[in-house]
Coordinates of C-alpha atoms and ligand atoms in Angstrom, one line a residue:
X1 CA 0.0 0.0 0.0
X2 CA 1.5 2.9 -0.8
X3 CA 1.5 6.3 1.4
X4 CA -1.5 7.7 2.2
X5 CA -3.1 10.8 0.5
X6 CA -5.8 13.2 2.5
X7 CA -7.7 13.2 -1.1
X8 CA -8.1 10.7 -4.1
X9 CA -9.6 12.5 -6.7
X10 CA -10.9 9.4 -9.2
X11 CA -11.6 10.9 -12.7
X12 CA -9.8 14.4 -14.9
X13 CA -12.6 16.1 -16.3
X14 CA -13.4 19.3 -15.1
X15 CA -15.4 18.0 -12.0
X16 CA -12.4 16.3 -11.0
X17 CA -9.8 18.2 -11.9
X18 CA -11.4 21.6 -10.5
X19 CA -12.2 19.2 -6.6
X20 CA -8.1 18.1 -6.9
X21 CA -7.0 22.0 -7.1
X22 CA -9.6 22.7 -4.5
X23 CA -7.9 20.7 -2.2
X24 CA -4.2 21.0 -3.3
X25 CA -4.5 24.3 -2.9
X26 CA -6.0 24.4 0.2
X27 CA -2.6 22.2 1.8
X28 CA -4.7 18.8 1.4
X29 CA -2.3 16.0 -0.2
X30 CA -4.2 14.8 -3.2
X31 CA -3.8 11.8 -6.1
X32 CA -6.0 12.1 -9.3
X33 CA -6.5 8.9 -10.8
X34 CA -8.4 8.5 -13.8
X35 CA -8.9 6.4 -16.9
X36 CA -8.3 8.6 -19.3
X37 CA -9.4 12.2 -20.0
X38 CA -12.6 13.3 -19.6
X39 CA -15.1 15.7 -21.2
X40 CA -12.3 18.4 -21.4
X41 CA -10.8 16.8 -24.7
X42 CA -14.7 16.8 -26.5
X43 CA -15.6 19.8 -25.3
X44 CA -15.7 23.3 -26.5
X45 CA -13.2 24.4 -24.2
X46 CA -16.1 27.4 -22.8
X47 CA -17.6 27.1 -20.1
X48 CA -21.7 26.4 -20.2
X49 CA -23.2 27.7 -16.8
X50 CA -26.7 27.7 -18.4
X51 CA -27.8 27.9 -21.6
X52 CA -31.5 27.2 -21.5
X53 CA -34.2 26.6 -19.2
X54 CA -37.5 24.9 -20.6
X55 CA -36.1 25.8 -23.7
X56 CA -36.0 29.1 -23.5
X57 CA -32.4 30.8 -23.7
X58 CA -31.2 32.7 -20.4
X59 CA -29.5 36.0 -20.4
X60 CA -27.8 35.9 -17.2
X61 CA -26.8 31.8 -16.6
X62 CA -25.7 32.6 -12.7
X63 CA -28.7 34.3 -11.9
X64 CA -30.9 31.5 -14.2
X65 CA -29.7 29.0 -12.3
X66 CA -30.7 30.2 -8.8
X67 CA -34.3 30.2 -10.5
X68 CA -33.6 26.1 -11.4
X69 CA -32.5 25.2 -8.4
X70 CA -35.7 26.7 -6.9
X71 CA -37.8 25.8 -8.8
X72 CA -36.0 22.0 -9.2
X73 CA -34.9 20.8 -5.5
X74 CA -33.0 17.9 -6.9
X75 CA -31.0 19.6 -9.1
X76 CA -27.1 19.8 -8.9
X77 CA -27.3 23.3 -8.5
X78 CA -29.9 23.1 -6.0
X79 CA -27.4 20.6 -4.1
X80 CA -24.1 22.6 -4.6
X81 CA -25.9 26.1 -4.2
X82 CA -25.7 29.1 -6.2
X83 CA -23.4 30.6 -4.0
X84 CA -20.8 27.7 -5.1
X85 CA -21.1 27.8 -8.9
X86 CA -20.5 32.2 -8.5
X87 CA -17.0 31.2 -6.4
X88 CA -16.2 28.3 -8.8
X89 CA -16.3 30.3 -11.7
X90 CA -14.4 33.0 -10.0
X91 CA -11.5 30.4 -9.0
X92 CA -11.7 28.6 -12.2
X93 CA -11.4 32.0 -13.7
X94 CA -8.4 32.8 -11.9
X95 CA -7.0 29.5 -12.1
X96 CA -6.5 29.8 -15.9
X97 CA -5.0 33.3 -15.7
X98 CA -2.2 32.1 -13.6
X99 CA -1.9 29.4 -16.3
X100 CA -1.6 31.4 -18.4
X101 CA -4.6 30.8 -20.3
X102 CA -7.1 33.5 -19.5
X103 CA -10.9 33.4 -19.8
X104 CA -13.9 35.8 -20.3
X105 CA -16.8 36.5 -18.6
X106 CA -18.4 36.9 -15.5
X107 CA -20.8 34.5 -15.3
X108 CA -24.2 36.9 -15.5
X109 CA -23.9 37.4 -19.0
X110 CA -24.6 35.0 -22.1
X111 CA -21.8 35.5 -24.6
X112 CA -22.8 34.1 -28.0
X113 CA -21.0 32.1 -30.0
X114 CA -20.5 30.4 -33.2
X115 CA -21.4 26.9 -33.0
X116 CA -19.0 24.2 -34.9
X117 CA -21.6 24.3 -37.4
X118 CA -22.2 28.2 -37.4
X119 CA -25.0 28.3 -34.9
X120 CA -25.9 30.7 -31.8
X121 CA -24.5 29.1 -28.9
X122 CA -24.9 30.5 -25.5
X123 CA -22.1 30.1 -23.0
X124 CA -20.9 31.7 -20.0
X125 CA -16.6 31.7 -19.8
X126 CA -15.2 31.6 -22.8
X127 CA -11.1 31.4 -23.8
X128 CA -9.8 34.8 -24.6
X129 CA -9.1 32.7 -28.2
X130 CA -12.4 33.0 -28.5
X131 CA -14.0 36.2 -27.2
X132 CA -14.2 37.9 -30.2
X133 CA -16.4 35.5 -31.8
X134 CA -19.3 37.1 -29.6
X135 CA -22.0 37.4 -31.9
X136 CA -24.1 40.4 -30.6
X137 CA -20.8 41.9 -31.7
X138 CA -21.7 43.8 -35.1
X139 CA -18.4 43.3 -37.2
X140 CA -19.0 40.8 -40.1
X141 CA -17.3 37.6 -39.7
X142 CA -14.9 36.0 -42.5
X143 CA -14.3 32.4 -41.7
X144 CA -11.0 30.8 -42.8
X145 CA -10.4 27.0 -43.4
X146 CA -8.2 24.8 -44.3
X147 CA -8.4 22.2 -47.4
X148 CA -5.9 19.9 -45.9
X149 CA -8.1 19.9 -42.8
X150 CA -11.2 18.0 -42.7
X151 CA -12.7 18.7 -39.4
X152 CA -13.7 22.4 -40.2
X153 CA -16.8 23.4 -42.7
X154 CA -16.2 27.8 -43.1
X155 CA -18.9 27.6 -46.0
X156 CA -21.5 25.6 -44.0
X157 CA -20.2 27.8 -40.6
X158 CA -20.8 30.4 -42.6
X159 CA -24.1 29.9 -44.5
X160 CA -25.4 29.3 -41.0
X161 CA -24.3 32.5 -39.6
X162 CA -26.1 34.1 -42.8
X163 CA -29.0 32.6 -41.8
X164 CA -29.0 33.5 -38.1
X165 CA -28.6 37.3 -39.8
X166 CA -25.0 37.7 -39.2
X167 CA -22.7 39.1 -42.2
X168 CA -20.1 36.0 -42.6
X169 CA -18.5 34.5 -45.7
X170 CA -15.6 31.9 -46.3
X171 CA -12.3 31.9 -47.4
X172 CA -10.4 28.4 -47.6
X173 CA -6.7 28.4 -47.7
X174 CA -4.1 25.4 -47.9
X175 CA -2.2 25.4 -44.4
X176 CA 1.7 26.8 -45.2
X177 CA 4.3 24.0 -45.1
X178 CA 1.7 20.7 -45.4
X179 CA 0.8 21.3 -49.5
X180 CA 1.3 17.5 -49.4
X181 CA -0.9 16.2 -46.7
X182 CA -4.3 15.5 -47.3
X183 CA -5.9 15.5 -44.0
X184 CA -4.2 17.1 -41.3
X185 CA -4.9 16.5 -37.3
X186 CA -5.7 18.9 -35.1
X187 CA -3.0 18.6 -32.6
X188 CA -0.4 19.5 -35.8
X189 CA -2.0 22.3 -37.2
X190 CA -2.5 23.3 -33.3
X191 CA 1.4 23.2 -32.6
X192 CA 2.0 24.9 -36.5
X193 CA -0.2 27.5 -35.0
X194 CA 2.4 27.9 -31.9
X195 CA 5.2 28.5 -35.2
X196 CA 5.6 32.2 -35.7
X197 CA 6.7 32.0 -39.4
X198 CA 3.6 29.4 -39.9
X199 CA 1.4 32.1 -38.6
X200 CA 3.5 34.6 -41.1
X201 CA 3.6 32.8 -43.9
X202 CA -0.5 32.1 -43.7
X203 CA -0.5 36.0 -43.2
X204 CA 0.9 36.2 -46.1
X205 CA -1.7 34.3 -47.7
X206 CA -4.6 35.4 -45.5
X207 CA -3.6 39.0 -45.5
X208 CA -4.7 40.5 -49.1
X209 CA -8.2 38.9 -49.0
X210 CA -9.4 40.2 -46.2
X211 CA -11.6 43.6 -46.4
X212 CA -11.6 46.2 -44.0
X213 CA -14.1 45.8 -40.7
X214 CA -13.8 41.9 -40.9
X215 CA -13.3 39.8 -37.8
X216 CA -11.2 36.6 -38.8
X217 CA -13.1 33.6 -37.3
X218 CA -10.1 30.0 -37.6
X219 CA -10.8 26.6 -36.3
X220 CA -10.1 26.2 -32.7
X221 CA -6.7 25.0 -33.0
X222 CA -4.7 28.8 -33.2
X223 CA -1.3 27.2 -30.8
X224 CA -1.6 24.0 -28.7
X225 CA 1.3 25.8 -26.0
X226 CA 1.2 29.8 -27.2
X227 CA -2.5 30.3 -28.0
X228 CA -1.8 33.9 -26.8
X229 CA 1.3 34.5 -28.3
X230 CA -0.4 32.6 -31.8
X231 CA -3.7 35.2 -31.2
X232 CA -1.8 38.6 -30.7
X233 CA 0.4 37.7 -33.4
X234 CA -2.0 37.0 -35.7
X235 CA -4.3 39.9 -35.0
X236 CA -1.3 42.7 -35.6
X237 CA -0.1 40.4 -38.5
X238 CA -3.8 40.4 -40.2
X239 CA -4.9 43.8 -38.4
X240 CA -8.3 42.2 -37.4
X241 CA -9.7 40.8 -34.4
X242 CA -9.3 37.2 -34.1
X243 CA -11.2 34.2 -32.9
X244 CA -11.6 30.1 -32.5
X245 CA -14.9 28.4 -33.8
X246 CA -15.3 25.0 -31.9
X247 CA -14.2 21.9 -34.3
X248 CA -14.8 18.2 -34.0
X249 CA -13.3 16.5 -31.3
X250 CA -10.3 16.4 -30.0
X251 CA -11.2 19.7 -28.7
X252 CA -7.5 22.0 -28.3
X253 CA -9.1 24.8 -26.4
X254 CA -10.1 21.9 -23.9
X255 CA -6.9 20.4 -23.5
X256 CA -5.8 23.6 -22.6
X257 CA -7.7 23.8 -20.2
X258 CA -6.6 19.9 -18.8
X259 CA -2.9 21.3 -19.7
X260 CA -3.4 24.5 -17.2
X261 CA -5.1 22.2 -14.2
X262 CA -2.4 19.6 -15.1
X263 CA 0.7 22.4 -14.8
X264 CA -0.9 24.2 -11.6
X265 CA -1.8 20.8 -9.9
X266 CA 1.9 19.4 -10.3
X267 CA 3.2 23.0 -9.2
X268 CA 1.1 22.8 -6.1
X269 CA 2.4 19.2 -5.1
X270 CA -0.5 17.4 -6.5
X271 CA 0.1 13.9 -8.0
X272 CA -2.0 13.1 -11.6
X273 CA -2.0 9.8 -13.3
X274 CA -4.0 9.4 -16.2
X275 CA -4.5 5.7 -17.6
X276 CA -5.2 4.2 -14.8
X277 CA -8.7 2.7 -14.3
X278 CA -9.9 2.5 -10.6
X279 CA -11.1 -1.2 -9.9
X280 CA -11.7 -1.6 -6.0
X281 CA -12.0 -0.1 -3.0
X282 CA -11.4 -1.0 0.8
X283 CA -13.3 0.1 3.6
X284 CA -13.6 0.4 6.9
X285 CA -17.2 -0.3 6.9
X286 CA -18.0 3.3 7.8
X287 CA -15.0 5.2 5.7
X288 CA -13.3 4.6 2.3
X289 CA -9.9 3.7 3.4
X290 CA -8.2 2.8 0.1
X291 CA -8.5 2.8 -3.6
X292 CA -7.2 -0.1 -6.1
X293 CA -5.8 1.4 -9.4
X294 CA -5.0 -1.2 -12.4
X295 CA -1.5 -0.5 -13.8
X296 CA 0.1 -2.3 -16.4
X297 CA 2.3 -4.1 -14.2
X298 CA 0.1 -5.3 -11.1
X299 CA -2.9 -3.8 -9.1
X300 CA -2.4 -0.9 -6.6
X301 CA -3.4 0.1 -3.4
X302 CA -4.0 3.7 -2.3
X303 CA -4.9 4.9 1.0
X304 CA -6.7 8.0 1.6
X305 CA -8.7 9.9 4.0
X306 CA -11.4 11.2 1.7
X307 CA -12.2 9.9 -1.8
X308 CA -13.5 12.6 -4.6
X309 CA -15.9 10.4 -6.8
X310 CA -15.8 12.2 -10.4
X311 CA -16.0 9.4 -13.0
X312 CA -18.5 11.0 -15.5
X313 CA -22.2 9.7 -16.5
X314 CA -22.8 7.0 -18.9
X315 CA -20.9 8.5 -21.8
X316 CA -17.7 8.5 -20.1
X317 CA -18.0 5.1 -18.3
X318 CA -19.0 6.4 -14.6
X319 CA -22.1 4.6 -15.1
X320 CA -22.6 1.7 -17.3
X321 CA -25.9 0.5 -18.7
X322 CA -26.8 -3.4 -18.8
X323 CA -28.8 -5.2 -21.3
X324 CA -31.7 -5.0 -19.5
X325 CA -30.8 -1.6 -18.6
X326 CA -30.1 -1.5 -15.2
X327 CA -27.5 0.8 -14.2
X328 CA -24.8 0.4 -12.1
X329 CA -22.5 3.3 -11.0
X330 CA -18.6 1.4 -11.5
X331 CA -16.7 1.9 -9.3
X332 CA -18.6 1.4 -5.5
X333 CA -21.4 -0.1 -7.2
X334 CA -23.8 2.7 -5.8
X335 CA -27.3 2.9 -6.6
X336 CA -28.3 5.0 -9.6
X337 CA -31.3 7.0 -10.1
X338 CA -32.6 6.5 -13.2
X339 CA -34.4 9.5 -12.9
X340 CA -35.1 9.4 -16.3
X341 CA -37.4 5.8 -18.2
X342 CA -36.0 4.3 -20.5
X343 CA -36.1 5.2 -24.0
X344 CA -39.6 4.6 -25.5
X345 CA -40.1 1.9 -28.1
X346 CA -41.4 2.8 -31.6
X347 CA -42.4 -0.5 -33.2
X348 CA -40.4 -2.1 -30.4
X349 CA -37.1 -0.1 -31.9
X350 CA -35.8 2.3 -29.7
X351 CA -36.0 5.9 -30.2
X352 CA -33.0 7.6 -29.3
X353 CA -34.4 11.3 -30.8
X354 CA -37.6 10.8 -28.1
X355 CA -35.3 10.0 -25.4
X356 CA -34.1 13.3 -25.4
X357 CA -37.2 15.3 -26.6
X358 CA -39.2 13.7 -22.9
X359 CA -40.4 17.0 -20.9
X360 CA -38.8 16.5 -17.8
X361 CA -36.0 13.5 -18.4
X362 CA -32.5 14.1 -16.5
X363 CA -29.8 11.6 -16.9
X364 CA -29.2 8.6 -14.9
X365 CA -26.7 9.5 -11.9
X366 CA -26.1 9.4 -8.2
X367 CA -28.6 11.2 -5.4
X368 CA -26.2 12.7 -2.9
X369 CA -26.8 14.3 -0.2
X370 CA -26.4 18.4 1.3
X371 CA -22.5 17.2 1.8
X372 CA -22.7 15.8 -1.8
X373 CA -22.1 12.3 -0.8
X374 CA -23.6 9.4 -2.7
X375 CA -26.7 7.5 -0.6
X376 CA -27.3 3.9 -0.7
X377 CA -30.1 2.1 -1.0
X378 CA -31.3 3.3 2.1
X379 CA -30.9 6.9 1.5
X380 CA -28.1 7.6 3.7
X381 CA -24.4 8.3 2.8
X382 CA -22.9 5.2 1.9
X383 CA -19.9 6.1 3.2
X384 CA -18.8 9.2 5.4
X385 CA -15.6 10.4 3.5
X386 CA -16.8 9.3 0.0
X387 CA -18.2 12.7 -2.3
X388 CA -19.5 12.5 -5.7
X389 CA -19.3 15.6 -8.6
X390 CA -19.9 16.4 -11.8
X391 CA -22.0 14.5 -14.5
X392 CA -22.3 11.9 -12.2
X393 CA -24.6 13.4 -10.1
X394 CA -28.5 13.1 -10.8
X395 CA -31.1 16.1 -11.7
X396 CA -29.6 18.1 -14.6
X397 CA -30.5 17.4 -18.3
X398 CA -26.7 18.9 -19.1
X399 CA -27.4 18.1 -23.2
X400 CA -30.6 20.2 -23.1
X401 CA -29.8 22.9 -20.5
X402 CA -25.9 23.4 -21.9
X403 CA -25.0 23.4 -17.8
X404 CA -22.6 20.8 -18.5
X405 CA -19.4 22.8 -17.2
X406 CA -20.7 25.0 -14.6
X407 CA -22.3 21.7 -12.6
X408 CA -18.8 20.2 -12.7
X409 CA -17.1 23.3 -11.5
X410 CA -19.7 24.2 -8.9
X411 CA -19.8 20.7 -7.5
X412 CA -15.7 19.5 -8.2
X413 CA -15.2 22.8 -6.3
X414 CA -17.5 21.6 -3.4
X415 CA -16.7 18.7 -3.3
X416 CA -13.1 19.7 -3.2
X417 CA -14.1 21.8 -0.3
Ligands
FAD1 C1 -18.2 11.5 -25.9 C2 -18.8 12.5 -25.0 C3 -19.6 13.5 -25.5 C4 -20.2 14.4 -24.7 N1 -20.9 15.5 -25.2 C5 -21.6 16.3 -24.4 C6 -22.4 17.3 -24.9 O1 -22.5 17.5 -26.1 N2 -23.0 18.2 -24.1 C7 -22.9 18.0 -22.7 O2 -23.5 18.8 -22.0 N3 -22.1 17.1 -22.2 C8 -21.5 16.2 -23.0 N4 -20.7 15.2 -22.5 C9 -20.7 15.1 -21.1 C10 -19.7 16.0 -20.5 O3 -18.4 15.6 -20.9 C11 -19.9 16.1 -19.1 O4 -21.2 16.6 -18.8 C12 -18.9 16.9 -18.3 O5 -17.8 17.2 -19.0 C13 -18.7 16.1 -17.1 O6 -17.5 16.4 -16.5 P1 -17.0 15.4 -15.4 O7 -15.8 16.0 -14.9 O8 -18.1 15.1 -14.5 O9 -16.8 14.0 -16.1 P2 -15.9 13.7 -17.4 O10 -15.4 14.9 -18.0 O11 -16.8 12.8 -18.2 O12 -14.7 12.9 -16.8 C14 -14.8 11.6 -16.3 C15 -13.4 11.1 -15.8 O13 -13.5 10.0 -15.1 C16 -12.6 9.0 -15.6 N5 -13.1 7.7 -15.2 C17 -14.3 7.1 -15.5 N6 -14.3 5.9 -14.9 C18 -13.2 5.7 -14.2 C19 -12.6 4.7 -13.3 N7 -13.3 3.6 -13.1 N8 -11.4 4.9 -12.8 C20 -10.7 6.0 -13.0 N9 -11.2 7.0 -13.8 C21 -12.4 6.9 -14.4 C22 -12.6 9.3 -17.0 O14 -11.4 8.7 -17.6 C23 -12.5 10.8 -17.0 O15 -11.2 11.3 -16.7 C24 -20.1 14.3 -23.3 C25 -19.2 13.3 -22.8 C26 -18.6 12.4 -23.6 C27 -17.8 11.3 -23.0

């Protein structure tokens, strides 16, 4: 068994990873273990706080969801409290300034940006990458692409923009120094991006088709390391603002994001290892005294005062779904609420679309209580130093209510607490 840690932090999304700094920072020793990354690589890299309630888009998220967690008891925010989403966003905020990687917004605003498919999308933080996107801003947009990368549509972005009465066209240009490959990944246009002469040479290009008033809309991959340095460059070198549009995943503003928690919670003493699946626990009967991780070389033991429990919903593994759909949360096999049925049957297929569309449905998760720890079948906690977070929790409808972020930050940084 190896030495003990105050915190185990199980799982490196943002509910994890923003509970691990909590405590770091606050002199707790603290491991994150997780599987592998977590919603931060699929991401958009903003941060959604609130985007709709009963489909109806919010102006001011914070303030929307104090009116959701009145008016719905067992919701995460209702659990984590307003007051804990406001300070989240505020450390998160500062967090990724000292990172290096700043972010705008207060939180009482919805900032509007362009979708990956050229869409309206409300959102609350946003990278300062990406800030200039805003689309209550009036300047007409000219979107650039790439035909050696595929994961980017400008013309679709911005027929799309068109139609949602923003002025937008498209420009598509072969990235500088790959003429020869046909499909180029994100991460390698992202670290071209962090190249000045790349970014000068594709001035070059860029440059003379630009017309004055423009703002210069790229695919989110402007610098994997220097997306500042890759921004202000580019913005002197095209003499236009500048900003990221979401692509498909990986997402490079979000693993900036895991980069910045990574570098401040290795700087602040934290351990992180990523790739190793939690498989057991032991216990003291009342207390979670120690957590198995799978290496590649043999199983191993972890003791630990307290146990952060931030292993995702079903679609990152947190909570698997049986055949006869029954789920099971993985790794303490505690009781889930599937608080929402199961998807209807048309013609006894079933119907994902209507799964989504019910009127009330939230995801399948984990009731907790005021403290935020899982219950048991009983409806106590099952264990008095065990603390769940994030997209594991029950109550939200994250897809539908674009809360996904601001739930993990608010309860990660509770939880943390
Ligand atoms: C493919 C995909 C697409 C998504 N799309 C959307 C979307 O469009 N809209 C939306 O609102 N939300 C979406 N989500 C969910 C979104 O990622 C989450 O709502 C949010 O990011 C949750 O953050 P989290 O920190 O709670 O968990 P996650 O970011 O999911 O992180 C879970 C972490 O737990 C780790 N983990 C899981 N099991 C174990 C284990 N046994 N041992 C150790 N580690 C473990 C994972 O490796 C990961 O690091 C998507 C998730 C996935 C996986």
């Amino acid at each position: 068994m190896s030495a003990g840690y105050d915190l185990i932090v199980v799982g490196a999304g943002y509910a994890g990873l923003m509970a691990a700094l909590t405590a770091q920072e606050a002199g707790r020793r603290t491991l994150v273990i997780a599987t592998g990354n977590g919603g931060t690589h699929l991401r958009t890299g903003c941060i959604d706080v609130l985007g709709y309630i009963d489909g109806k888009r919010v102006d001011d998220p914070v303030r929307a969801a104090a009116q959701l967690a009145s008016a719905r008891p067992t919701h995460p925010y209702a659990t984590t409290g307003v007051e804990a989403l406001g300070v989240a966003l505020l450390v998160f905020k500062q967090a990724m300034a000292r990172a290096g990687y700043p972010f705008e917004g207060d939180g009482h605003t919805a900032l509007l940006l362009p979708s990956a498919l050229g869409a309206a999308r409300p959102t609350a933080l946003v990278p300062r990458t990406m800030a200039a996107g805003d689309l209550r801003r009036p300047e007409p947009i000219v979107v650039v692409g790439f035909d050696n990368f595929k994961d980017f549509y400008p013309a679709l972005i911005a027929e799309n923009l068109e139609r949602g009465g923003h002025r937008a066209r498209a420009i598509m240009l072969t990235a500088p120094g790959f003429e020869h490959e046909a499909d180029l990944p994100p991460l390698t246009l992202a670290r071209a991006f962090d190249r000045a002469p790349f970014r000068s040479a594709l001035a070059a290009q860029l440059g003379p088709r630009l017309r004055s008033g423009e703002r210069v809309a790229f695919p989110a991959v402007l610098g994997l390391t220097a997306a500042l340095e890759a921004l202000a460059d580019l913005e002197k070198r095209l003499g236009a603002p500048v900003f990221e549009i979401p692509t498909l995943p990986p997402s490079i503003p979000g693993i900036r994001v895991f980069n910045a928690f990574d570098r401040l919670l290795r700087a602040a003493g934290a351990r992180v290892q990523i790739g190793h699946p939690v498989i057991g626990f032991k216990t003291d009967g009342l207390r979670v005294t120690a957590l198995t991780s799978q290496t590649a070389a043999r199983d191993r033991d972890w003791a630990c005062d307290a146990v952060v429990l931030a292993t995702g919903g079903v679609a990152s593994g947190g909570i698997v779904v049986d055949s006869h759909r029954v789920a099971r949360e993985v790794v303490f096999g505690l009781p889930v609420v599937a608080a929402v049925a199961p998807p209807e049957t048309v013609n006894g297929l079933s119907a994902p679309a209507a799964y989504f569309e019910r009127p009330t449905p939230s995801l399948p998760g984990l009731a907790v209580d005021a403290a935020l720890r899982p219950l048991d079948a009983t409806g106590t906690a099952a264990y008095l130093n065990l603390y769940a977070a994030g997209a594991l929790l029950t109550g939200a409808e994250p897809w539908r209510e674009k809360s996904s972020e601001g739930i993990s930050l608010a309860s990660g940084w509770r939880a943390g607490q």
